[in-house]
PDB file of C-alpha atoms in Angstrom:
ATOM      1  CA  UNK A 110     -20.636  18.035 -23.254  1.00 54.00           C
ATOM      2  CA  UNK A 111     -23.223  21.182 -23.402  1.00 82.00           C
ATOM      3  CA  UNK A 112     -26.679  20.262 -22.394  1.00 93.00           C
ATOM      4  CA  UNK A 113     -30.028  21.817 -23.468  1.00 96.00           C
ATOM      5  CA  UNK A 114     -30.165  25.584 -23.202  1.00 96.00           C
ATOM      6  CA  UNK A 115     -32.999  27.849 -23.203  1.00 97.00           C
ATOM      7  CA  UNK A 116     -33.493  31.527 -23.154  1.00 97.00           C
ATOM      8  CA  UNK A 117     -34.448  33.798 -21.609  1.00 97.00           C
ATOM      9  CA  UNK A 118     -34.650  32.212 -18.321  1.00 96.00           C
ATOM     10  CA  UNK A 119     -37.356  34.437 -16.940  1.00 97.00           C
ATOM     11  CA  UNK A 120     -39.744  36.655 -19.061  1.00 97.00           C
ATOM     12  CA  UNK A 121     -42.352  39.086 -17.808  1.00 98.00           C
ATOM     13  CA  UNK A 122     -44.855  40.365 -20.256  1.00 97.00           C
ATOM     14  CA  UNK A 123     -48.109  42.203 -20.212  1.00 97.00           C
ATOM     15  CA  UNK A 124     -51.380  40.491 -21.529  1.00 97.00           C
ATOM     16  CA  UNK A 125     -51.804  40.690 -24.991  1.00 97.00           C
ATOM     17  CA  UNK A 126     -48.096  40.924 -25.858  1.00 98.00           C
ATOM     18  CA  UNK A 127     -46.293  38.344 -28.016  1.00 98.00           C
ATOM     19  CA  UNK A 128     -43.466  36.436 -26.684  1.00 98.00           C
ATOM     20  CA  UNK A 129     -40.812  34.023 -28.132  1.00 98.00           C
ATOM     21  CA  UNK A 130     -38.899  31.402 -26.148  1.00 98.00           C
ATOM     22  CA  UNK A 131     -35.817  29.805 -27.326  1.00 98.00           C
ATOM     23  CA  UNK A 132     -34.438  26.195 -27.143  1.00 98.00           C
ATOM     24  CA  UNK A 133     -30.977  25.006 -28.136  1.00 97.00           C
ATOM     25  CA  UNK A 134     -30.909  21.230 -28.163  1.00 96.00           C
ATOM     26  CA  UNK A 135     -27.898  18.959 -27.480  1.00 95.00           C
ATOM     27  CA  UNK A 136     -25.841  18.857 -30.678  1.00 93.00           C
ATOM     28  CA  UNK A 137     -26.802  15.708 -32.656  1.00 92.00           C
ATOM     29  CA  UNK A 138     -30.188  15.342 -31.068  1.00 93.00           C
ATOM     30  CA  UNK A 139     -32.798  14.971 -33.838  1.00 92.00           C
ATOM     31  CA  UNK A 140     -35.690  15.108 -31.586  1.00 93.00           C
ATOM     32  CA  UNK A 141     -36.920  18.207 -29.742  1.00 95.00           C
ATOM     33  CA  UNK A 142     -39.921  18.550 -27.440  1.00 95.00           C
ATOM     34  CA  UNK A 143     -41.624  21.617 -25.672  1.00 97.00           C
ATOM     35  CA  UNK A 144     -43.551  20.935 -22.391  1.00 97.00           C
ATOM     36  CA  UNK A 145     -45.405  23.316 -20.044  1.00 96.00           C
ATOM     37  CA  UNK A 146     -45.326  23.300 -16.327  1.00 93.00           C
ATOM     38  CA  UNK A 147     -48.012  25.329 -14.529  1.00 91.00           C
ATOM     39  CA  UNK A 148     -47.911  25.785 -10.739  1.00 86.00           C
ATOM     40  CA  UNK A 149     -48.584  22.688  -8.874  1.00 79.00           C
ATOM     41  CA  UNK A 150     -49.064  20.678 -11.805  1.00 83.00           C
ATOM     42  CA  UNK A 151     -46.961  18.111 -13.771  1.00 84.00           C
ATOM     43  CA  UNK A 152     -45.451  18.648 -16.957  1.00 92.00           C
ATOM     44  CA  UNK A 153     -47.865  18.753 -20.129  1.00 93.00           C
ATOM     45  CA  UNK A 154     -46.627  18.047 -23.599  1.00 93.00           C
ATOM     46  CA  UNK A 155     -47.109  20.788 -26.190  1.00 95.00           C
ATOM     47  CA  UNK A 156     -45.226  19.790 -29.357  1.00 95.00           C
ATOM     48  CA  UNK A 157     -42.630  17.330 -30.884  1.00 92.00           C
ATOM     49  CA  UNK A 158     -40.088  17.843 -33.719  1.00 93.00           C
ATOM     50  CA  UNK A 159     -38.228  15.183 -35.408  1.00 91.00           C
ATOM     51  CA  UNK A 160     -35.619  17.152 -37.543  1.00 91.00           C
ATOM     52  CA  UNK A 161     -37.569  20.340 -38.788  1.00 91.00           C
ATOM     53  CA  UNK A 162     -41.065  18.835 -38.966  1.00 90.00           C
ATOM     54  CA  UNK A 163     -43.480  18.740 -36.227  1.00 88.00           C
ATOM     55  CA  UNK A 164     -45.520  15.248 -36.475  1.00 85.00           C
ATOM     56  CA  UNK A 165     -47.160  15.857 -33.197  1.00 86.00           C
ATOM     57  CA  UNK A 166     -48.658  19.257 -32.215  1.00 88.00           C
ATOM     58  CA  UNK A 167     -51.454  17.718 -30.370  1.00 86.00           C
ATOM     59  CA  UNK A 168     -50.530  19.399 -26.989  1.00 91.00           C
ATOM     60  CA  UNK A 169     -50.595  22.936 -28.291  1.00 94.00           C
ATOM     61  CA  UNK A 170     -53.431  24.620 -26.268  1.00 93.00           C
ATOM     62  CA  UNK A 171     -54.654  27.036 -28.773  1.00 93.00           C
ATOM     63  CA  UNK A 172     -53.895  28.620 -32.193  1.00 94.00           C
ATOM     64  CA  UNK A 173     -51.944  31.405 -30.261  1.00 97.00           C
ATOM     65  CA  UNK A 174     -49.305  28.950 -29.704  1.00 97.00           C
ATOM     66  CA  UNK A 175     -46.928  28.069 -32.472  1.00 96.00           C
ATOM     67  CA  UNK A 176     -43.332  26.546 -32.691  1.00 96.00           C
ATOM     68  CA  UNK A 177     -40.707  26.106 -35.256  1.00 95.00           C
ATOM     69  CA  UNK A 178     -37.365  24.565 -35.624  1.00 95.00           C
ATOM     70  CA  UNK A 179     -34.768  25.457 -38.232  1.00 90.00           C
ATOM     71  CA  UNK A 180     -31.623  23.706 -39.129  1.00 83.00           C
ATOM     72  CA  UNK A 181     -32.472  20.673 -37.070  1.00 83.00           C
ATOM     73  CA  UNK A 182     -31.194  22.615 -34.171  1.00 92.00           C
ATOM     74  CA  UNK A 183     -32.600  25.803 -32.608  1.00 96.00           C
ATOM     75  CA  UNK A 184     -36.648  25.971 -31.725  1.00 97.00           C
ATOM     76  CA  UNK A 185     -38.641  28.840 -30.879  1.00 98.00           C
ATOM     77  CA  UNK A 186     -42.067  28.677 -29.177  1.00 98.00           C
ATOM     78  CA  UNK A 187     -44.126  31.760 -30.001  1.00 98.00           C
ATOM     79  CA  UNK A 188     -47.146  32.691 -27.738  1.00 98.00           C
ATOM     80  CA  UNK A 189     -49.267  35.349 -29.423  1.00 98.00           C
ATOM     81  CA  UNK A 190     -51.631  37.527 -27.377  1.00 98.00           C
ATOM     82  CA  UNK A 191     -50.604  36.238 -24.146  1.00 98.00           C
ATOM     83  CA  UNK A 192     -53.190  35.544 -21.358  1.00 97.00           C
ATOM     84  CA  UNK A 193     -52.548  35.318 -17.714  1.00 96.00           C
ATOM     85  CA  UNK A 194     -53.304  31.451 -18.085  1.00 95.00           C
ATOM     86  CA  UNK A 195     -50.152  31.125 -20.112  1.00 97.00           C
ATOM     87  CA  UNK A 196     -48.138  31.896 -17.063  1.00 97.00           C
ATOM     88  CA  UNK A 197     -45.928  28.670 -16.432  1.00 97.00           C
ATOM     89  CA  UNK A 198     -42.443  27.262 -16.805  1.00 96.00           C
ATOM     90  CA  UNK A 199     -41.841  26.298 -20.427  1.00 98.00           C
ATOM     91  CA  UNK A 200     -39.446  23.378 -20.715  1.00 97.00           C
ATOM     92  CA  UNK A 201     -37.660  22.047 -23.942  1.00 97.00           C
ATOM     93  CA  UNK A 202     -36.172  18.531 -24.187  1.00 96.00           C
ATOM     94  CA  UNK A 203     -34.051  16.855 -26.713  1.00 95.00           C
ATOM     95  CA  UNK A 204     -33.058  13.198 -27.595  1.00 93.00           C
ATOM     96  CA  UNK A 205     -31.339  11.032 -30.194  1.00 90.00           C
ATOM     97  CA  UNK A 206     -34.752  10.365 -31.801  1.00 85.00           C
ATOM     98  CA  UNK A 207     -34.362   6.584 -31.538  1.00 82.00           C
ATOM     99  CA  UNK A 208     -36.559   3.930 -29.860  1.00 77.00           C
ATOM    100  CA  UNK A 209     -36.176   3.483 -27.026  1.00 78.00           C
ATOM    101  CA  UNK A 210     -35.264   6.954 -26.119  1.00 84.00           C
ATOM    102  CA  UNK A 211     -34.344   9.350 -23.200  1.00 90.00           C
ATOM    103  CA  UNK A 212     -35.088  13.056 -23.128  1.00 93.00           C
ATOM    104  CA  UNK A 213     -32.784  15.611 -21.834  1.00 94.00           C
ATOM    105  CA  UNK A 214     -34.334  18.661 -20.269  1.00 95.00           C
ATOM    106  CA  UNK A 215     -33.285  22.293 -20.404  1.00 96.00           C
ATOM    107  CA  UNK A 216     -33.433  24.633 -17.545  1.00 95.00           C
ATOM    108  CA  UNK A 217     -36.826  26.100 -18.534  1.00 96.00           C
ATOM    109  CA  UNK A 218     -38.151  29.664 -19.139  1.00 97.00           C
ATOM    110  CA  UNK A 219     -40.468  30.984 -16.414  1.00 97.00           C
ATOM    111  CA  UNK A 220     -43.017  33.037 -18.215  1.00 98.00           C
ATOM    112  CA  UNK A 221     -44.932  35.471 -16.016  1.00 97.00           C
ATOM    113  CA  UNK A 222     -48.092  37.142 -18.076  1.00 97.00           C
ATOM    114  CA  UNK A 223     -49.344  40.312 -15.911  1.00 96.00           C
TER     115      UNK A 223
ATOM    116  CA  UNK B 284     -55.380   8.775 -23.055  1.00 73.00           C
ATOM    117  CA  UNK B 285     -52.511   7.680 -21.007  1.00 79.00           C
ATOM    118  CA  UNK B 286     -52.246   9.185 -17.541  1.00 89.00           C
ATOM    119  CA  UNK B 287     -49.780   8.854 -14.630  1.00 93.00           C
ATOM    120  CA  UNK B 288     -50.964   9.148 -10.937  1.00 94.00           C
ATOM    121  CA  UNK B 289     -48.455   9.979  -8.135  1.00 95.00           C
ATOM    122  CA  UNK B 290     -50.209   9.377  -4.983  1.00 87.00           C
ATOM    123  CA  UNK B 291     -47.991  11.312  -2.599  1.00 88.00           C
ATOM    124  CA  UNK B 292     -47.929  15.023  -3.258  1.00 92.00           C
ATOM    125  CA  UNK B 293     -45.670  15.803  -0.338  1.00 95.00           C
ATOM    126  CA  UNK B 294     -43.473  13.423   1.887  1.00 97.00           C
ATOM    127  CA  UNK B 295     -41.456  14.467   4.817  1.00 97.00           C
ATOM    128  CA  UNK B 296     -38.753  12.126   6.044  1.00 97.00           C
ATOM    129  CA  UNK B 297     -35.705  12.053   8.437  1.00 97.00           C
ATOM    130  CA  UNK B 298     -32.411  11.203   7.269  1.00 96.00           C
ATOM    131  CA  UNK B 299     -31.852   7.292   6.878  1.00 96.00           C
ATOM    132  CA  UNK B 300     -35.549   6.783   6.657  1.00 97.00           C
ATOM    133  CA  UNK B 301     -36.677   4.444   3.931  1.00 97.00           C
ATOM    134  CA  UNK B 302     -38.443   6.000   0.932  1.00 97.00           C
ATOM    135  CA  UNK B 303     -41.281   4.703  -1.449  1.00 97.00           C
ATOM    136  CA  UNK B 304     -43.067   6.998  -3.943  1.00 97.00           C
ATOM    137  CA  UNK B 305     -45.915   5.464  -5.657  1.00 96.00           C
ATOM    138  CA  UNK B 306     -46.526   5.633  -9.462  1.00 96.00           C
ATOM    139  CA  UNK B 307     -49.251   4.216 -11.490  1.00 96.00           C
ATOM    140  CA  UNK B 308     -50.097   4.516 -15.247  1.00 93.00           C
ATOM    141  CA  UNK B 309     -53.263   3.792 -16.959  1.00 89.00           C
ATOM    142  CA  UNK B 310     -52.152   1.900 -20.272  1.00 77.00           C
ATOM    143  CA  UNK B 311     -51.582  -1.772 -20.059  1.00 67.00           C
ATOM    144  CA  UNK B 312     -49.562  -2.309 -23.221  1.00 78.00           C
ATOM    145  CA  UNK B 313     -45.867  -1.655 -24.065  1.00 84.00           C
ATOM    146  CA  UNK B 314     -44.508   1.390 -22.276  1.00 88.00           C
ATOM    147  CA  UNK B 315     -41.195   2.958 -21.357  1.00 92.00           C
ATOM    148  CA  UNK B 316     -41.085   4.242 -17.619  1.00 94.00           C
ATOM    149  CA  UNK B 317     -39.083   6.928 -16.119  1.00 96.00           C
ATOM    150  CA  UNK B 318     -38.424   8.755 -13.010  1.00 97.00           C
ATOM    151  CA  UNK B 319     -37.008  12.333 -13.214  1.00 96.00           C
ATOM    152  CA  UNK B 320     -35.829  14.522 -10.319  1.00 96.00           C
ATOM    153  CA  UNK B 321     -35.618  18.346  -9.845  1.00 94.00           C
ATOM    154  CA  UNK B 322     -33.373  19.421  -7.114  1.00 95.00           C
ATOM    155  CA  UNK B 323     -33.924  22.955  -5.951  1.00 91.00           C
ATOM    156  CA  UNK B 324     -32.816  25.498  -8.357  1.00 88.00           C
ATOM    157  CA  UNK B 325     -31.703  22.839 -10.807  1.00 90.00           C
ATOM    158  CA  UNK B 326     -33.195  21.527 -14.054  1.00 89.00           C
ATOM    159  CA  UNK B 327     -34.974  17.991 -14.544  1.00 93.00           C
ATOM    160  CA  UNK B 328     -32.564  15.121 -14.491  1.00 94.00           C
ATOM    161  CA  UNK B 329     -33.205  11.546 -15.252  1.00 95.00           C
ATOM    162  CA  UNK B 330     -32.944   9.321 -12.205  1.00 96.00           C
ATOM    163  CA  UNK B 331     -33.748   5.870 -13.701  1.00 95.00           C
ATOM    164  CA  UNK B 332     -35.672   4.261 -16.696  1.00 95.00           C
ATOM    165  CA  UNK B 333     -37.245   1.172 -17.655  1.00 94.00           C
ATOM    166  CA  UNK B 334     -37.295  -0.119 -21.209  1.00 92.00           C
ATOM    167  CA  UNK B 335     -37.315  -3.773 -21.040  1.00 90.00           C
ATOM    168  CA  UNK B 336     -35.831  -6.581 -19.276  1.00 92.00           C
ATOM    169  CA  UNK B 337     -35.192  -6.881 -15.655  1.00 94.00           C
ATOM    170  CA  UNK B 338     -38.284  -5.262 -13.808  1.00 94.00           C
ATOM    171  CA  UNK B 339     -36.059  -4.053 -10.884  1.00 96.00           C
ATOM    172  CA  UNK B 340     -34.077  -1.147 -12.243  1.00 96.00           C
ATOM    173  CA  UNK B 341     -31.318   0.591 -10.535  1.00 96.00           C
ATOM    174  CA  UNK B 342     -30.599   4.246 -10.947  1.00 94.00           C
ATOM    175  CA  UNK B 343     -28.215   7.007  -9.764  1.00 93.00           C
ATOM    176  CA  UNK B 344     -27.715   7.941  -6.034  1.00 94.00           C
ATOM    177  CA  UNK B 345     -28.947   4.523  -4.742  1.00 95.00           C
ATOM    178  CA  UNK B 346     -32.453   4.807  -5.991  1.00 97.00           C
ATOM    179  CA  UNK B 347     -34.212   1.870  -7.624  1.00 97.00           C
ATOM    180  CA  UNK B 348     -37.717   1.196  -9.172  1.00 98.00           C
ATOM    181  CA  UNK B 349     -39.713  -1.798  -9.755  1.00 96.00           C
ATOM    182  CA  UNK B 350     -41.959  -2.204 -12.712  1.00 95.00           C
ATOM    183  CA  UNK B 351     -45.048  -4.504 -11.795  1.00 94.00           C
ATOM    184  CA  UNK B 352     -46.939  -4.877 -15.126  1.00 90.00           C
ATOM    185  CA  UNK B 353     -49.930  -6.596 -13.417  1.00 91.00           C
ATOM    186  CA  UNK B 354     -50.295  -3.606 -11.067  1.00 92.00           C
ATOM    187  CA  UNK B 355     -49.530  -0.985 -13.754  1.00 93.00           C
ATOM    188  CA  UNK B 356     -47.035   0.490 -11.232  1.00 95.00           C
ATOM    189  CA  UNK B 357     -43.349   1.768 -11.263  1.00 97.00           C
ATOM    190  CA  UNK B 358     -42.819   2.751  -7.651  1.00 97.00           C
ATOM    191  CA  UNK B 359     -39.484   4.521  -6.581  1.00 97.00           C
ATOM    192  CA  UNK B 360     -37.443   3.233  -3.593  1.00 97.00           C
ATOM    193  CA  UNK B 361     -34.501   4.115  -1.528  1.00 97.00           C
ATOM    194  CA  UNK B 362     -33.422   2.286   1.349  1.00 97.00           C
ATOM    195  CA  UNK B 363     -31.844   5.187   3.372  1.00 97.00           C
ATOM    196  CA  UNK B 364     -32.474   8.854   2.331  1.00 97.00           C
ATOM    197  CA  UNK B 365     -30.196  11.719   2.635  1.00 97.00           C
ATOM    198  CA  UNK B 366     -30.851  15.377   3.322  1.00 96.00           C
ATOM    199  CA  UNK B 367     -29.521  15.906  -0.249  1.00 96.00           C
ATOM    200  CA  UNK B 368     -32.298  13.882  -1.549  1.00 97.00           C
ATOM    201  CA  UNK B 369     -34.645  16.781  -0.910  1.00 97.00           C
ATOM    202  CA  UNK B 370     -36.327  17.398  -4.345  1.00 97.00           C
ATOM    203  CA  UNK B 371     -39.301  16.985  -6.581  1.00 96.00           C
ATOM    204  CA  UNK B 372     -39.797  13.707  -8.186  1.00 97.00           C
ATOM    205  CA  UNK B 373     -41.713  13.152 -11.360  1.00 96.00           C
ATOM    206  CA  UNK B 374     -42.924   9.863 -12.730  1.00 96.00           C
ATOM    207  CA  UNK B 375     -43.305   9.668 -16.513  1.00 95.00           C
ATOM    208  CA  UNK B 376     -44.285   7.244 -19.155  1.00 92.00           C
ATOM    209  CA  UNK B 377     -44.490   7.005 -22.940  1.00 87.00           C
ATOM    210  CA  UNK B 378     -45.972   4.245 -25.160  1.00 80.00           C
ATOM    211  CA  UNK B 379     -49.480   3.098 -25.756  1.00 68.00           C
ATOM    212  CA  UNK B 380     -52.037   5.448 -27.365  1.00 65.00           C
ATOM    213  CA  UNK B 381     -49.902   8.530 -26.769  1.00 65.00           C
ATOM    214  CA  UNK B 382     -46.834   6.979 -28.882  1.00 70.00           C
ATOM    215  CA  UNK B 383     -43.250   6.704 -27.882  1.00 72.00           C
ATOM    216  CA  UNK B 384     -42.332  10.266 -28.421  1.00 78.00           C
ATOM    217  CA  UNK B 385     -43.847  12.332 -25.893  1.00 86.00           C
ATOM    218  CA  UNK B 386     -43.829  11.833 -22.362  1.00 91.00           C
ATOM    219  CA  UNK B 387     -46.895  11.922 -19.908  1.00 92.00           C
ATOM    220  CA  UNK B 388     -45.812  13.165 -16.519  1.00 94.00           C
ATOM    221  CA  UNK B 389     -47.169  12.736 -13.094  1.00 94.00           C
ATOM    222  CA  UNK B 390     -48.104  15.841 -11.001  1.00 93.00           C
ATOM    223  CA  UNK B 391     -44.937  15.172  -8.979  1.00 94.00           C
ATOM    224  CA  UNK B 392     -43.959  14.407  -5.188  1.00 96.00           C
ATOM    225  CA  UNK B 393     -42.126  17.043  -3.213  1.00 96.00           C
ATOM    226  CA  UNK B 394     -39.774  15.139  -0.750  1.00 97.00           C
ATOM    227  CA  UNK B 395     -38.175  16.941   2.339  1.00 97.00           C
ATOM    228  CA  UNK B 396     -35.540  15.107   4.036  1.00 97.00           C
ATOM    229  CA  UNK B 397     -34.864  16.749   7.625  1.00 94.00           C
ATOM    230  CA  UNK B 398     -31.155  16.387   8.664  1.00 88.00           C
TER     231      UNK B 398
END
């Protein structure tokens, strides 16, 4: 079946602009996760959704970052007033939401802030 | 907070050589452990996972990992690597203080297998 999809695959923006990144999880997966991978580093957790609510936002690096999920499906990650340090690959994952659980990752969105 | 250490950042091997990639985590309670692989130009894929039971876990493509609780380790092994194993390998853990939802990743190991 279809895996996790993300769009756009690449995004180049100017410092100070807002960007929206989209994630379509695997159908039927109730849990959705956003991670960020900066160059030369491992993945860092940003936010986790169970259904449409976000019980864990602890990884969002600043109030410029926000995310929402609607219809227990698509999620968008919004970064306002982008900064150069926001340049990274943003990865989305989804899972069944049961414990123990396995997360399935999308291809990521490469964000470059000039 | 939970942390994951991968000791080897870059590994270069010849085909048919044996592979062992180290992974240590910081929390000593109940954890789930994972190895993910990212082949060039592809997205992150699960190689193998440990939830409970037999601490020696078999994964895809001939990989295995052993959970040693006393050493907080989950090292990845393969007896004979192939050129197609060239990829970046990430160890990840959830559980403990960070909860069982989010994964905590190591910084990854880039493996280059020369033909």
